[in-house]
Short mmCIF file of C-alpha atoms in Angstrom, two decimals:
data_model
loop_
_atom_site.label_atom_id
_atom_site.label_comp_id
_atom_site.label_asym_id
_atom_site.label_seq_id
_atom_site.Cartn_x
_atom_site.Cartn_y
_atom_site.Cartn_z
CA MET A 235 0.22 0.05 -0.19
CA ARG A 236 3.03 2.31 0.77
CA GLN A 237 4.30 1.92 -2.79
CA LEU A 238 1.13 2.45 -3.99
CA THR A 239 0.72 5.74 -2.15
CA SER A 240 3.83 6.75 -3.18
CA ALA A 241 3.32 5.97 -6.92
CA PHE A 242 0.20 7.97 -6.67
CA CYS A 243 1.66 11.12 -4.91
CA LEU A 244 4.46 10.84 -7.26
CA GLY A 245 2.06 10.73 -10.48
CA ILE A 246 0.44 13.82 -8.94
CA ALA A 247 3.64 15.77 -8.30
CA SER A 248 4.66 14.90 -12.09
CA LEU A 249 1.63 16.49 -13.31
CA ALA A 250 1.97 19.78 -11.27
CA PHE A 251 5.24 19.72 -12.25
CA ALA A 252 4.21 19.59 -15.85
CA GLN A 253 1.77 22.37 -15.63
CA THR A 254 3.72 24.98 -13.34
CA THR A 255 5.43 27.55 -15.53
CA SER A 256 6.86 29.79 -12.35
CA PRO A 257 9.33 28.64 -9.35
CA ASN A 258 6.82 30.21 -6.94
CA GLU A 259 4.02 28.31 -8.03
CA LEU A 260 6.27 25.05 -8.33
CA ILE A 261 7.01 25.63 -4.45
CA LYS A 262 3.41 26.22 -3.61
CA SER A 263 2.37 23.27 -5.60
CA ALA A 264 4.93 20.94 -3.54
CA GLU A 265 3.78 22.29 -0.44
CA ASN A 266 0.31 21.20 -1.29
CA LEU A 267 1.49 17.87 -2.56
CA ASN A 268 3.09 17.54 1.00
CA SER A 269 0.10 18.15 2.92
CA ALA A 270 -2.08 15.65 1.07
CA ALA A 271 0.53 13.00 1.28
CA ASP A 272 0.32 13.36 5.09
CA ALA A 273 -3.41 13.33 4.79
CA ALA A 274 -3.67 10.47 2.95
CA GLN A 275 -0.96 8.52 5.15
CA GLU A 276 -3.40 9.24 8.21
CA MET A 277 -6.46 7.76 6.66
CA LEU A 278 -4.49 4.71 5.29
CA ASP A 279 -3.33 3.93 9.11
CA SER A 280 -6.67 4.30 10.71
CA ASN A 281 -8.10 1.97 7.86
CA LEU A 282 -5.52 -0.34 8.59
CA ALA A 283 -6.00 -0.22 12.54
CA LEU A 284 -9.75 -0.66 11.95
CA ALA A 285 -9.15 -3.84 9.66
CA ASP A 286 -6.64 -5.28 12.32
CA SER A 287 -9.58 -4.84 15.12
CA LEU A 288 -12.01 -6.68 13.03
CA ALA A 289 -10.00 -9.39 12.31
CA SER A 290 -9.39 -10.08 16.10
CA ASP A 291 -11.30 -12.62 18.26
CA SER A 292 -12.32 -10.29 20.74
CA VAL A 293 -14.98 -8.39 18.63
CA VAL A 294 -18.39 -9.46 19.62
CA PHE A 295 -21.15 -8.33 17.34
CA GLU A 296 -24.71 -7.90 19.01
CA PRO A 297 -27.57 -9.04 17.13
CA VAL A 298 -29.74 -6.38 15.45
CA ILE A 299 -33.32 -6.32 16.88
CA ILE A 300 -36.18 -5.53 14.61
CA ARG A 301 -39.37 -3.84 16.07
CA GLU A 302 -42.66 -3.27 14.48
CA LEU A 303 -44.40 0.36 13.88
CA PRO A 304 -47.00 -0.01 16.65
CA GLU A 305 -44.49 -1.08 19.35
CA ILE A 306 -42.23 1.97 18.28
CA LEU A 307 -45.24 4.28 18.41
CA ALA A 308 -46.01 3.00 21.94
CA SER A 309 -42.62 3.47 23.35
CA LEU A 310 -42.72 7.07 22.47
CA PRO A 311 -43.46 9.65 25.57
CA ASP A 312 -47.00 11.60 25.62
CA THR A 313 -45.34 14.80 25.10
CA MET A 314 -41.99 16.03 23.38
CA PRO A 315 -39.41 17.06 25.99
CA GLU A 316 -38.85 20.76 26.37
CA LEU A 317 -35.63 21.79 24.27
CA PRO A 318 -32.81 23.49 26.38
CA TYR A 319 -33.09 27.43 25.57
CA ASN A 320 -31.16 28.44 22.85
CA PRO A 321 -31.15 32.28 21.79
CA ILE A 322 -30.94 31.86 18.44
CA VAL A 323 -34.05 30.52 18.03
CA GLY A 324 -36.22 33.31 19.28
CA PRO A 325 -38.94 34.95 19.87
CA TRP A 326 -36.50 38.10 19.59
CA VAL A 327 -36.76 41.46 21.36
CA PHE A 328 -35.36 44.50 19.75
CA SER A 329 -34.35 46.99 22.61
CA GLY A 330 -32.55 48.85 20.32
CA TYR A 331 -29.43 49.40 18.20
CA ARG A 332 -25.69 48.67 19.34
CA SER A 333 -22.33 50.02 17.79
CA GLN A 334 -21.16 47.83 15.13
CA LYS A 335 -17.99 46.04 16.31
CA ASP A 336 -14.74 44.91 14.31
CA ARG A 337 -16.11 41.21 14.05
CA SER A 338 -19.86 40.31 12.91
CA PHE A 339 -21.28 36.99 12.42
CA ASN A 340 -20.54 37.34 8.66
CA ASP A 341 -16.93 37.33 9.32
CA VAL A 342 -17.01 34.13 11.35
CA VAL A 343 -19.74 32.27 9.09
CA ASP A 344 -18.88 32.59 5.40
CA GLY A 345 -21.99 30.94 3.80
CA SER A 346 -22.19 27.07 4.90
CA ASN A 347 -18.24 27.34 5.48
CA LEU A 348 -17.32 27.89 9.34
CA ASN A 349 -14.09 29.46 9.99
CA LEU A 350 -12.55 27.59 13.08
CA ASP A 351 -9.32 29.38 12.67
CA GLN A 352 -10.74 32.84 13.41
CA LEU A 353 -12.77 31.30 16.30
CA LYS A 354 -9.30 29.86 17.85
CA SER A 355 -7.57 32.94 17.43
CA SER A 356 -6.39 35.30 20.08
CA ALA A 357 -8.52 38.12 18.87
CA TRP A 358 -11.59 36.46 20.56
CA ARG A 359 -9.95 35.59 23.91
CA GLU A 360 -10.35 37.86 26.77
CA ASN A 361 -6.80 37.38 27.78
CA ALA A 362 -4.44 34.45 28.57
CA VAL A 363 -5.81 33.29 31.91
CA VAL A 364 -9.31 32.79 30.73
CA PRO A 365 -9.96 28.72 31.06
CA ASP A 366 -10.80 26.84 27.66
CA TRP A 367 -14.49 26.06 29.24
CA LEU A 368 -15.16 29.59 29.85
CA HIS A 369 -13.65 31.06 26.62
CA ASN A 370 -16.19 28.40 24.67
CA ALA A 371 -18.83 29.55 26.52
CA LEU A 372 -18.29 32.98 25.62
CA THR A 373 -17.60 32.47 22.18
CA GLN A 374 -20.87 30.50 21.92
CA SER A 375 -22.79 33.62 23.38
CA ARG A 376 -21.20 36.17 21.13
CA ILE A 377 -21.80 34.21 17.88
CA SER A 378 -25.56 34.04 19.12
CA GLN A 379 -25.62 37.75 19.63
CA ASP A 380 -24.12 38.69 16.20
CA PHE A 381 -26.49 35.94 14.55
CA MET A 382 -29.40 37.92 16.30
CA TYR A 383 -28.27 41.38 15.38
CA THR A 384 -27.52 40.68 11.90
CA THR A 385 -30.86 39.18 11.26
CA MET A 386 -32.44 42.08 13.15
CA VAL A 387 -30.73 44.73 10.89
CA TYR A 388 -31.35 42.80 7.42
CA THR A 389 -34.47 41.08 8.17
CA PRO A 390 -36.45 43.11 10.79
CA HIS A 391 -39.76 41.20 9.37
CA THR A 392 -38.61 37.85 11.87
CA ILE A 393 -38.72 40.13 14.99
CA GLN A 394 -42.00 39.49 16.89
CA TYR A 395 -41.86 41.88 19.65
CA THR A 396 -40.09 45.79 20.11
CA TYR A 397 -39.30 46.79 23.56
CA TRP A 398 -42.24 49.48 23.69
CA ASP A 399 -45.03 46.94 22.80
CA LEU A 400 -44.01 44.35 25.69
CA PRO A 401 -46.67 44.52 28.85
CA VAL A 402 -45.36 46.79 31.76
CA PRO A 403 -44.54 44.35 34.69
CA PRO A 404 -46.43 44.78 37.75
CA ARG A 405 -44.93 46.96 40.17
CA LEU A 406 -45.58 47.31 43.90
CA PRO A 407 -47.51 50.78 45.04
CA GLU A 408 -45.25 53.59 46.27
CA ASP A 409 -45.94 54.63 49.71
CA ASP A 410 -48.48 57.12 50.28
CA VAL A 411 -47.33 59.81 52.75
CA THR A 412 -49.86 62.22 52.25
CA LEU A 413 -52.28 63.71 55.13
CA GLY A 414 -55.32 61.73 53.49
CA SER A 415 -53.49 58.41 53.66
CA TYR A 416 -52.15 59.18 57.59
CA ILE A 417 -55.87 59.91 58.51
CA LYS A 418 -57.02 56.85 56.71
CA ASN A 419 -54.64 54.58 58.84
CA LEU A 420 -56.03 55.87 62.08
CA ASN A 421 -58.93 53.74 61.64
CA LEU A 422 -61.33 56.67 62.68
CA PRO A 423 -65.16 55.68 63.47
CA GLU A 424 -67.16 56.44 60.39
CA ILE A 425 -69.54 59.21 60.35
CA ALA A 426 -72.76 58.98 58.11
CA ILE A 427 -72.90 61.61 55.35
CA ALA A 428 -76.46 62.85 55.93
CA ASP A 429 -75.67 63.64 59.31
CA ALA A 430 -72.73 65.66 58.08
CA LEU A 431 -74.62 67.34 55.64
CA LEU A 432 -75.74 71.17 56.07
CA PRO A 433 -79.44 72.02 55.85
CA GLU A 434 -80.32 73.56 52.30
CA PHE A 435 -81.31 77.24 52.82
CA GLU A 436 -81.67 79.96 50.27
CA GLN A 437 -78.41 82.35 50.64
CA GLN A 438 -79.93 85.69 51.51
CA LYS A 439 -78.56 88.37 48.77
CA LYS A 440 -77.12 91.63 50.14
CA HIS A 441 -78.49 94.36 47.86
CA TRP A 442 -77.40 97.12 50.12
CA LEU A 443 -73.92 97.48 51.16
CA HIS A 444 -73.21 99.64 54.46
CA LYS A 445 -70.07 101.39 56.09
CA PHE A 446 -70.71 103.06 59.23
CA ASN A 447 -68.57 104.83 61.66
CA THR A 448 -69.31 107.03 64.64
CA GLY A 449 -66.59 108.70 67.35
CA LEU A 450 -66.14 110.74 70.10
CA GLN A 451 -62.70 112.37 70.53
CA PHE A 452 -61.59 114.95 73.30
CA SER A 453 -58.66 116.69 75.05
CA GLN A 454 -58.91 118.24 78.52
CA ALA A 455 -56.53 120.49 80.51
CA TYR A 456 -56.78 121.92 84.09
CA VAL A 457 -54.64 124.78 84.98
CA SER A 458 -54.54 126.06 88.60
CA LYS A 459 -54.88 129.64 89.13
CA ASN A 460 -51.30 130.28 90.62
CA TRP A 461 -49.41 128.29 87.80
CA TYR A 462 -46.35 130.03 87.31
CA GLN A 463 -47.00 130.29 83.45
CA GLY A 464 -50.32 131.06 83.74
CA GLY A 465 -53.28 129.48 81.21
CA ASN A 466 -56.71 128.54 81.14
CA ASN A 467 -58.94 125.16 81.42
CA TYR A 468 -60.49 123.93 78.60
CA LEU A 469 -62.32 120.87 77.49
CA ALA A 470 -62.57 120.11 73.64
CA LEU A 471 -64.94 117.57 72.40
CA LEU A 472 -65.15 116.18 68.73
CA TYR A 473 -68.16 114.07 67.64
CA ASN A 474 -68.42 112.65 64.01
CA PHE A 475 -70.79 109.99 62.34
CA TYR A 476 -70.66 108.79 59.03
CA TRP A 477 -72.69 106.30 57.26
CA ASP A 478 -72.47 105.56 53.50
CA VAL A 479 -74.98 103.16 51.84
CA GLN A 480 -74.49 101.75 48.39
CA LEU A 481 -76.06 99.50 45.94
CA ASN A 482 -74.23 96.33 45.61
CA PRO A 483 -72.77 96.19 42.30
CA THR A 484 -72.31 92.35 42.02
CA TYR A 485 -76.39 92.08 41.69
CA HIS A 486 -76.76 95.37 40.01
CA PRO A 487 -73.93 96.00 37.72
CA ASN A 488 -75.70 98.16 35.41
CA GLN A 489 -76.88 100.69 38.05
CA ILE A 490 -75.04 102.77 40.50
CA PHE A 491 -76.59 104.36 43.82
CA GLU A 492 -74.91 105.86 46.85
CA SER A 493 -76.06 107.88 49.82
CA THR A 494 -73.48 109.38 52.21
CA VAL A 495 -74.46 111.14 55.77
CA ASN A 496 -71.67 112.98 57.44
CA TYR A 497 -71.66 115.05 60.42
CA LYS A 498 -69.16 116.89 62.49
CA LEU A 499 -69.41 118.71 65.68
CA GLY A 500 -66.44 120.39 67.80
CA ILE A 501 -67.16 122.23 71.23
CA ASN A 502 -64.68 123.86 72.97
CA SER A 503 -64.78 125.23 76.52
CA ILE A 504 -63.51 128.90 76.91
CA GLU A 505 -63.25 131.20 80.01
CA GLN A 506 -66.43 133.39 80.29
CA ASN A 507 -65.73 136.17 77.89
CA ALA A 508 -67.24 139.79 77.95
CA VAL A 509 -70.57 138.76 76.57
CA GLY A 510 -71.10 135.59 79.10
CA ARG A 511 -70.16 132.73 76.91
CA LYS A 512 -68.56 129.64 78.20
CA TYR A 513 -67.91 127.54 74.94
CA SER A 514 -67.26 127.80 71.17
CA LEU A 515 -67.95 126.03 67.89
CA SER A 516 -64.94 124.87 65.90
CA GLU A 517 -66.90 122.66 63.78
CA ASP A 518 -70.41 122.24 62.79
CA ASN A 519 -70.85 120.70 59.43
CA PHE A 520 -73.78 118.62 58.20
CA GLN A 521 -73.62 117.15 54.76
CA TYR A 522 -75.56 114.82 52.30
CA ASN A 523 -74.42 113.17 49.15
CA VAL A 524 -76.77 111.06 46.92
CA LYS A 525 -75.96 109.71 43.59
CA TYR A 526 -77.82 107.77 40.81
CA GLY A 527 -77.20 106.37 37.44
CA PHE A 528 -77.34 103.48 34.93
CA LYS A 529 -74.53 102.10 32.95
CA ALA A 530 -73.26 103.76 29.63
CA PHE A 531 -70.49 101.62 28.88
CA LYS A 532 -67.78 99.93 30.71
CA LYS A 533 -67.02 101.75 33.74
CA TRP A 534 -69.09 104.75 33.08
CA PHE A 535 -72.49 105.64 34.13
CA TYR A 536 -74.99 108.22 33.19
CA THR A 537 -75.64 109.79 36.71
CA LEU A 538 -77.45 112.35 38.70
CA THR A 539 -75.77 113.93 41.89
CA GLY A 540 -77.06 115.86 44.57
CA LEU A 541 -75.65 117.64 47.64
CA PHE A 542 -76.97 119.51 50.47
CA LYS A 543 -74.89 120.99 53.11
CA THR A 544 -75.39 123.06 56.23
CA GLN A 545 -74.92 123.71 60.05
CA PHE A 546 -77.35 123.16 63.02
CA PHE A 547 -76.12 125.61 65.76
CA ARG A 548 -75.04 129.28 66.13
CA ASN A 549 -71.68 130.41 65.97
CA TYR A 550 -70.20 133.87 66.65
CA LYS A 551 -67.05 135.86 66.42
CA THR A 552 -64.57 135.64 69.61
CA ASN A 553 -65.63 138.05 72.28
CA THR A 554 -68.49 139.57 70.32
CA ASP A 555 -72.06 138.96 69.52
CA ILE A 556 -71.80 138.93 66.12
CA ARG A 557 -73.22 135.79 64.41
CA THR A 558 -71.18 134.13 61.46
CA ALA A 559 -73.50 131.06 61.28
CA SER A 560 -76.49 129.33 61.95
CA PHE A 561 -79.13 126.65 60.62
CA LEU A 562 -79.41 126.96 56.68
CA SER A 563 -77.16 130.10 57.21
CA PRO A 564 -75.11 129.28 55.02
CA GLY A 565 -76.94 126.27 53.53
CA ASP A 566 -75.76 124.81 49.82
CA LEU A 567 -77.73 122.63 47.47
CA ASN A 568 -76.20 121.43 44.40
CA LEU A 569 -77.91 119.30 41.49
CA GLY A 570 -75.97 118.08 38.59
CA ILE A 571 -76.46 115.94 35.36
CA GLY A 572 -73.49 114.16 33.74
CA MET A 573 -71.45 111.12 33.82
CA THR A 574 -69.45 108.93 36.53
CA TYR A 575 -66.55 106.62 36.25
CA SER A 576 -66.49 104.16 38.90
CA HIS A 577 -63.28 101.93 39.47
CA ALA A 578 -62.07 99.24 42.30
CA ASN A 579 -59.16 97.09 42.65
CA ALA A 580 -59.64 93.22 42.72
CA LYS A 581 -59.09 93.20 46.73
CA LYS A 582 -61.48 96.03 47.03
CA THR A 583 -59.24 98.10 49.16
CA PHE A 584 -59.15 100.93 46.93
CA ASN A 585 -62.25 102.46 45.27
CA MET A 586 -62.62 105.78 43.25
CA SER A 587 -65.74 107.40 41.66
CA ALA A 588 -65.43 110.65 39.52
CA SER A 589 -68.37 112.47 38.59
CA ILE A 590 -68.35 115.31 35.73
CA ALA A 591 -71.80 117.35 35.51
CA PRO A 592 -71.73 119.92 32.75
CA LEU A 593 -74.88 121.06 33.37
CA SER A 594 -75.41 121.84 37.26
CA TYR A 595 -77.53 124.13 39.63
CA ASN A 596 -76.11 125.58 42.65
CA LEU A 597 -78.41 127.41 45.28
CA LYS A 598 -76.98 129.20 48.40
CA ILE A 599 -79.22 129.91 51.19
CA CYS A 600 -79.23 132.20 54.39
CA ILE A 601 -82.28 132.62 56.19
CA ASP A 602 -80.91 134.15 59.52
CA LYS A 603 -81.28 137.93 59.27
CA ASP A 604 -78.70 138.60 61.45
CA ILE A 605 -75.78 137.28 59.35
CA ASP A 606 -74.60 139.33 56.43
CA PRO A 607 -75.44 137.11 53.20
CA THR A 608 -72.72 138.80 51.05
CA GLN A 609 -70.11 136.47 52.70
CA PHE A 610 -71.90 133.59 50.79
CA ASN A 611 -72.23 135.27 47.52
CA ILE A 612 -75.84 136.13 48.15
CA LYS A 613 -77.06 139.93 47.19
CA PRO A 614 -77.87 142.13 50.43
CA GLY A 615 -81.59 141.74 51.36
CA HIS A 616 -81.96 138.25 49.63
CA LYS A 617 -81.98 135.07 51.23
CA THR A 618 -80.83 132.58 48.31
CA HIS A 619 -78.82 132.87 45.32
CA SER A 620 -79.13 130.77 42.42
CA GLU A 621 -76.35 129.69 39.89
CA ILE A 622 -76.13 127.64 36.51
CA GLY A 623 -72.87 126.27 35.74
CA SER A 624 -70.65 122.98 35.77
CA SER A 625 -69.62 120.93 38.69
CA GLY A 626 -67.17 118.11 39.09
CA GLU A 627 -66.72 115.37 42.39
CA VAL A 628 -64.13 112.99 43.17
CA ASN A 629 -64.53 110.42 46.06
CA MET A 630 -61.74 107.96 46.76
CA THR A 631 -61.40 105.52 50.04
CA TRP A 632 -58.42 103.69 50.47
CA GLN A 633 -57.81 100.79 53.11
CA ALA A 634 -53.80 101.44 53.52
CA THR A 635 -53.82 98.34 56.08
CA SER A 636 -56.17 96.76 58.30
CA ASN A 637 -56.04 99.48 60.75
CA ILE A 638 -55.50 102.23 58.59
CA SER A 639 -57.79 104.00 56.25
CA MET A 640 -58.42 107.02 54.45
CA ARG A 641 -61.57 108.85 52.45
CA THR A 642 -61.08 112.02 50.67
CA ARG A 643 -63.78 113.90 48.58
CA LEU A 644 -63.28 116.76 46.07
CA PHE A 645 -66.02 119.14 44.78
CA ALA A 646 -66.10 121.91 42.75
CA PHE A 647 -68.37 124.36 41.01
CA THR A 648 -68.40 127.21 38.82
CA ASP A 649 -70.98 129.32 36.67
CA TYR A 650 -67.62 130.61 34.81
CA ASN A 651 -67.68 133.88 37.07
CA TYR A 652 -67.71 132.52 40.38
CA PHE A 653 -65.57 129.37 41.65
CA GLN A 654 -65.87 127.20 44.67
CA GLY A 655 -63.63 124.28 45.51
CA ASN A 656 -63.70 121.83 48.77
CA VAL A 657 -61.37 119.10 49.29
CA GLU A 658 -62.12 116.98 52.63
CA THR A 659 -59.57 114.06 53.80
CA THR A 660 -59.76 111.86 56.68
CA TRP A 661 -57.33 109.51 58.12
CA ASP A 662 -58.50 106.95 61.05
CA PHE A 663 -55.72 104.89 62.61
CA ALA A 664 -57.42 102.38 64.49
CA ILE A 665 -56.09 101.29 68.06
CA ASN A 666 -58.70 98.69 68.59
CA LYS A 667 -62.18 98.38 67.81
CA PHE A 668 -63.26 100.99 70.22
CA LEU A 669 -60.27 103.39 70.26
CA SER A 670 -58.76 105.42 67.29
CA THR A 671 -56.77 108.42 66.37
CA GLN A 672 -58.10 110.75 63.40
CA ILE A 673 -56.79 113.44 61.40
CA TYR A 674 -59.31 115.58 59.51
CA ALA A 675 -58.22 118.38 57.05
CA ASN A 676 -60.52 120.53 55.02
CA LEU A 677 -59.00 122.85 52.25
CA ARG A 678 -61.38 125.22 50.72
CA TYR A 679 -61.21 128.04 48.01
CA ASP A 680 -64.08 130.41 47.60
CA SER A 681 -63.78 133.13 45.07
CA SER A 682 -66.42 135.42 46.72
CA SER A 683 -64.62 135.48 49.99
CA ASP A 684 -62.94 138.75 51.28
CA PHE A 685 -59.64 138.79 49.66
CA ASN A 686 -58.20 141.05 52.54
CA ILE A 687 -59.30 139.80 55.41
CA SER A 688 -56.60 137.26 55.71
CA LYS A 689 -53.20 136.61 54.06
CA TRP A 690 -54.86 133.34 53.03
CA HIS A 691 -57.07 135.63 50.78
CA HIS A 692 -59.42 133.31 49.08
CA TRP A 693 -57.89 129.98 50.49
CA MET A 694 -58.95 128.42 53.89
CA LEU A 695 -57.90 125.63 55.89
CA LYS A 696 -58.90 123.53 58.86
CA GLU A 697 -57.17 121.01 60.50
CA ILE A 698 -58.11 118.66 63.63
CA LEU A 699 -56.04 116.07 65.21
CA SER A 700 -58.11 114.02 67.72
CA PHE A 701 -58.03 110.81 69.98
CA GLY A 702 -60.90 109.12 71.56
CA LEU A 703 -63.40 106.43 71.18
CA SER A 704 -64.73 105.00 68.00
CA TYR A 705 -66.87 102.12 66.57
CA SER A 706 -67.16 101.15 63.14
CA PHE A 707 -68.72 98.00 60.83
CA SER A 708 -68.50 97.83 57.10
CA THR A 709 -70.52 95.32 54.81
CA LYS A 710 -68.44 96.10 51.62
#
């Protein structure tokens, strides 16, 4: 057999030499011929060993058992045994792309040929100390992953699920740390809902809003007759009354109505003068304002305004019997037709209304014959004087803080020959519900007053600072 093999190899070598035209190709053909001879020799040795084993007497051949088909079917199990999980079988879940590495499944498997040399190369090993069994397991896992990745990229229709289509796994509920959860865990006794409900009733509408304030402020002093600086005893009282009634704009947005009554009385005690009087009046003023209108557009209203003003008690010049004022002497009546702008902020702490009356009627009254009517722009011998002109009025209220408030009223009238203006401002500083401090200032301009009687000329000013008892309430 060896001679036959040598002859066969020599014939192949001669054929290769005959067809070779270059030295390099001749050397390569010789190497291939040696490799083929070695492989043929190994195959021949294995065949000879097999033949020697068959010829020995130690080999015993088992008889072949032939079974019928029904017997084979009866021996099969009822269910097919489960195969071990293989990640290449699927179903696959596509959870996103990964970066392309240097190797891929196509680099390892070329068609149907398996490149074992590449698998055994050092490029696939983690390091030199990894054992063979772990290296083989990692190699199998990488081949599976590369195969799945290649399939997902080039044949995506074979993927059954995507990551976002998978059902959400159940989770334990998060701990509830709210106040409601704490109360539920207290195991409080249950209360019937019917017992906790309030009885049904119809809410009463407040069509009228009120603001009321009244107060009595005073100051007092006692001076002994032998006081080294001298001086007089005195007692000063100031009483004020304020009541404002307004139609609720919430229920009547298209109408405006406001009625205000204001009265101030100030009494000062004095030493008995030459005419025997022991007191004098520093303030005596009654005033009533009324306003009514209906909405024109936005915050503007067509309005009719009215004002009446007088005092109740007699008053005299100091140390004389010359009377300066009494009931309806003077008295003022004013009626106007025009428009009013009304505004209030969101918190209702600031309110303002401004009225303009292009057509206004003003009446001056002096019914006391002992009072000179000319100081009120009334002709001598007459008790009244009528004027037609224009008027304007501005009212503002401001709740600066919870215990500080301010209200201001400005009124002006002119018949285009005579002008009268009046500004009244009151600041209230509430100490508590029954004690307060008040600052009142009244600035007046009257073009009919005597220009030479004072350095103020036509301007007049009155200011009062008082402290005392006070009571107020408001439904606004």
